[in-house]
Coordinates of C-alpha atoms in Angstrom, one line a residue:
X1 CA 11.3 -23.8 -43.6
X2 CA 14.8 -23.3 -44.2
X3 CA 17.5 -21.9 -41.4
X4 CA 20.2 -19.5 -43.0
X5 CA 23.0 -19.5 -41.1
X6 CA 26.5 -18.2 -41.2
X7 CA 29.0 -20.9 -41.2
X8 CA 30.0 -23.9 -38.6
X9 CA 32.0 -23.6 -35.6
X10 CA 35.0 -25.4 -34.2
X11 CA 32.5 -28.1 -32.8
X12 CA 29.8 -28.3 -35.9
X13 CA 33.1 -28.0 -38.0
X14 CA 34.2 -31.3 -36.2
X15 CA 30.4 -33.0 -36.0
X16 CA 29.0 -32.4 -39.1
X17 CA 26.5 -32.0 -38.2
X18 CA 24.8 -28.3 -38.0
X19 CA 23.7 -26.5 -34.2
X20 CA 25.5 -29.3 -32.2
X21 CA 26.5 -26.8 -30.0
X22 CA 25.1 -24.6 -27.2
X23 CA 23.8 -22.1 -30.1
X24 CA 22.1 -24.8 -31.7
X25 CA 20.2 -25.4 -28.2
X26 CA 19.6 -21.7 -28.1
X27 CA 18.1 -21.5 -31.2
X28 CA 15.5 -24.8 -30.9
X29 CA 14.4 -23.4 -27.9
X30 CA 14.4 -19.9 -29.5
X31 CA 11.9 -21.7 -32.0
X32 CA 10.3 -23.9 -29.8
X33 CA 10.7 -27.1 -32.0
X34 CA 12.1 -30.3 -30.5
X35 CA 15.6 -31.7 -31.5
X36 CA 13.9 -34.0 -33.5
X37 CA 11.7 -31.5 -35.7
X38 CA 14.9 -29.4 -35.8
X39 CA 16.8 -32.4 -37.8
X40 CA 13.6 -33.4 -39.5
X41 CA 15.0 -32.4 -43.5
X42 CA 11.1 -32.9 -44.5
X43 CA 10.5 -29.9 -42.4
X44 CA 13.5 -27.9 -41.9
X45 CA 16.6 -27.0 -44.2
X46 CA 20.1 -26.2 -42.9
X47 CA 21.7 -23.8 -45.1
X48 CA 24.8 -22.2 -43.8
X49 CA 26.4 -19.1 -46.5
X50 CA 29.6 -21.3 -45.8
X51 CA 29.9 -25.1 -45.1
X52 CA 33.4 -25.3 -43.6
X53 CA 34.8 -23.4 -40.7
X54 CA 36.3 -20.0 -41.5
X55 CA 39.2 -20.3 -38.9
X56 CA 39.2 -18.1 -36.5
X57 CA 39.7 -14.3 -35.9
X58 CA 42.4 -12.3 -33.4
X59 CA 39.8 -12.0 -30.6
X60 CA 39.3 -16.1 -30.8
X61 CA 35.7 -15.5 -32.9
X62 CA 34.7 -17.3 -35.7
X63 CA 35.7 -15.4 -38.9
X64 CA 33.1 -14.4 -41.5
X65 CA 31.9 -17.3 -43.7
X66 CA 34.0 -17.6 -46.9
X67 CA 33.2 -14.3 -49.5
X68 CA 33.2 -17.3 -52.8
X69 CA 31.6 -19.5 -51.1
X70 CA 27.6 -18.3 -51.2
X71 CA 27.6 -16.9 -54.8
X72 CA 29.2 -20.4 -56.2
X73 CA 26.3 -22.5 -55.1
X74 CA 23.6 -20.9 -52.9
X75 CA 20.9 -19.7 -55.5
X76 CA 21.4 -23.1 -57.4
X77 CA 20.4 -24.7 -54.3
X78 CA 17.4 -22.6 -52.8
X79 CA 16.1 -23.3 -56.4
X80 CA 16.2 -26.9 -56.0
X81 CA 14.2 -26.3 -52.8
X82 CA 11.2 -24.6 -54.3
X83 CA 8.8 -26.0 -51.3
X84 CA 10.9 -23.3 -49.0
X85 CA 7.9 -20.9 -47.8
X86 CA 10.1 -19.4 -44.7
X87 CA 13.6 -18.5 -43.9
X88 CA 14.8 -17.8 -41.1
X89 CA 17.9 -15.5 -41.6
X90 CA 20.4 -16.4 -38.6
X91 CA 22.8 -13.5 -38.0
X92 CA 24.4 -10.7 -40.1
X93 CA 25.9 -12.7 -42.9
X94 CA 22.5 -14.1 -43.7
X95 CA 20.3 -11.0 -43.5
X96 CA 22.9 -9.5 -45.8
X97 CA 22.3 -12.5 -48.1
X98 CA 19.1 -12.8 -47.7
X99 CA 17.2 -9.2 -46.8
X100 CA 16.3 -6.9 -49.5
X101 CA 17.5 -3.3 -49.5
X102 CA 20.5 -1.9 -47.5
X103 CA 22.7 -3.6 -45.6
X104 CA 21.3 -2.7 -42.1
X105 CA 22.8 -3.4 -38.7
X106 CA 21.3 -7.1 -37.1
X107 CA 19.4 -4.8 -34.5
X108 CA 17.1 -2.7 -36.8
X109 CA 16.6 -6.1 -39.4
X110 CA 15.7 -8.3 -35.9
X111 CA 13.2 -5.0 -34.6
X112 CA 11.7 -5.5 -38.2
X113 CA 11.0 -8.7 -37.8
X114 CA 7.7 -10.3 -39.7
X115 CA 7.1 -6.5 -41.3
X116 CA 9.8 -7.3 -44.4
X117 CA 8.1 -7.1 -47.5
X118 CA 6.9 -11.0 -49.1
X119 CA 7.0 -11.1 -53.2
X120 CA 5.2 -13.4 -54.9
X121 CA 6.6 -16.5 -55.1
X122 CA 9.7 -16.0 -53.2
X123 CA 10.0 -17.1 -49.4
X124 CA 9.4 -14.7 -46.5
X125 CA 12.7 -13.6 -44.2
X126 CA 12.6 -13.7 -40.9
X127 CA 15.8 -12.0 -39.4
X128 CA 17.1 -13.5 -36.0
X129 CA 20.1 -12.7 -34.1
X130 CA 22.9 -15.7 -33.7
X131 CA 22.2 -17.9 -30.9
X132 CA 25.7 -18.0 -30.2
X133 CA 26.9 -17.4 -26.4
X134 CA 28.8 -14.2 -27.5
X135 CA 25.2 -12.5 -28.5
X136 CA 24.0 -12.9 -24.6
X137 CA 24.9 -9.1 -23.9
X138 CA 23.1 -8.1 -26.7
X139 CA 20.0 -10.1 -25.7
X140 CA 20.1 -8.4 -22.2
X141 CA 20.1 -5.2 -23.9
X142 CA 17.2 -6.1 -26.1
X143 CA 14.4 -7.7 -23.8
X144 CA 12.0 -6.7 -26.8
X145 CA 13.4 -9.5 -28.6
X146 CA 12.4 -12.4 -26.1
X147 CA 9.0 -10.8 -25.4
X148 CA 8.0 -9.5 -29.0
X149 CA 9.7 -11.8 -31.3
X150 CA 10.1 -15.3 -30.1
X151 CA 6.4 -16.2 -29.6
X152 CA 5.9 -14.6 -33.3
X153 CA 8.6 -16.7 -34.1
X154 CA 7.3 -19.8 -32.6
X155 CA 4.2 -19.2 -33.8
X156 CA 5.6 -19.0 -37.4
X157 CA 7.7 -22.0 -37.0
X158 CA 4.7 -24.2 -35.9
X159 CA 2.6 -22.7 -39.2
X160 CA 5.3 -24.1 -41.0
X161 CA 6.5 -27.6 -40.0
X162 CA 3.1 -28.6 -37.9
X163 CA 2.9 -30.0 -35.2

């Protein structure tokens, strides 16, 4: 299983280590895995579409992942990760990345989650929303999400990385 997200925060920035923030609680429990399954490489990859922190935007947001950074190294590395059956594509930069077809808003790609089309070979895409603390209004506004997706999701997650 792999975990495309956008790119680290102020706090991951400083860590190093990816979702060592509230998001990254968000999302575990959005998954249902443990901290320690969450960090297990064996099980689950940490990709970001940028590894350093993109500074941040007028409003005090994190700015869009780097527009050089993905096309310099990402499809060199999902190759050296053949094993990779699921991704979970975290938030608009990823499902751009990551979803075939149009550029679609995060809304439709999340209420299309599990039907996107698998070809042989490649991984399947599951898109998510960001877990990040600026998505809770949205959440609210989309109760379908935490009664229709999350215990697909789970249940995908635990197909992939055991128990």
């Amino acid at each position: 299983l792999a975990i495309a997200g956008q790119a680290p925060g102020t706090r991951v920035h400083a860590s190093g280590v990816p979702f060592t923030d509230p998001s990254g609680v968000r999302l575990r429990q959005w998954m249902g895995v443990t901290e320690a399954e969450f960090y297990d490489v064996a099980r689950i990859a940490i990709v970001p579409m940028g590894f350093c922190f993109p500074g941040l935007d007028a409003k005090g947001g994190d700015r869009p992942p780097r527009r050089e950074c993905a096309p310099a190294w990402r499809a060199d590395l999902f190759q050296a990760m053949p094993r990779i059956e699921l991704v979970l594509a975290v938030g608009q930069y990823a499902q751009w990345w990551h979803l075939p077809g149009p550029r679609q808003p995060v809304t439709e790609a999340v209420r299309q989650f599990g039907e996107m089309p698998v070809q042989s070979g490649a991984p399947r895409y599951l898109p998510l929303p960001h877990p990040s603390w600026r998505n809770t209004g949205w959440l609210k506004a989309n109760p379908w999400f935490e009664a229709d997706v999350l215990p697909r999701l789970r249940a995908e997650v635990r197909a992939h990385i055991g128990s």
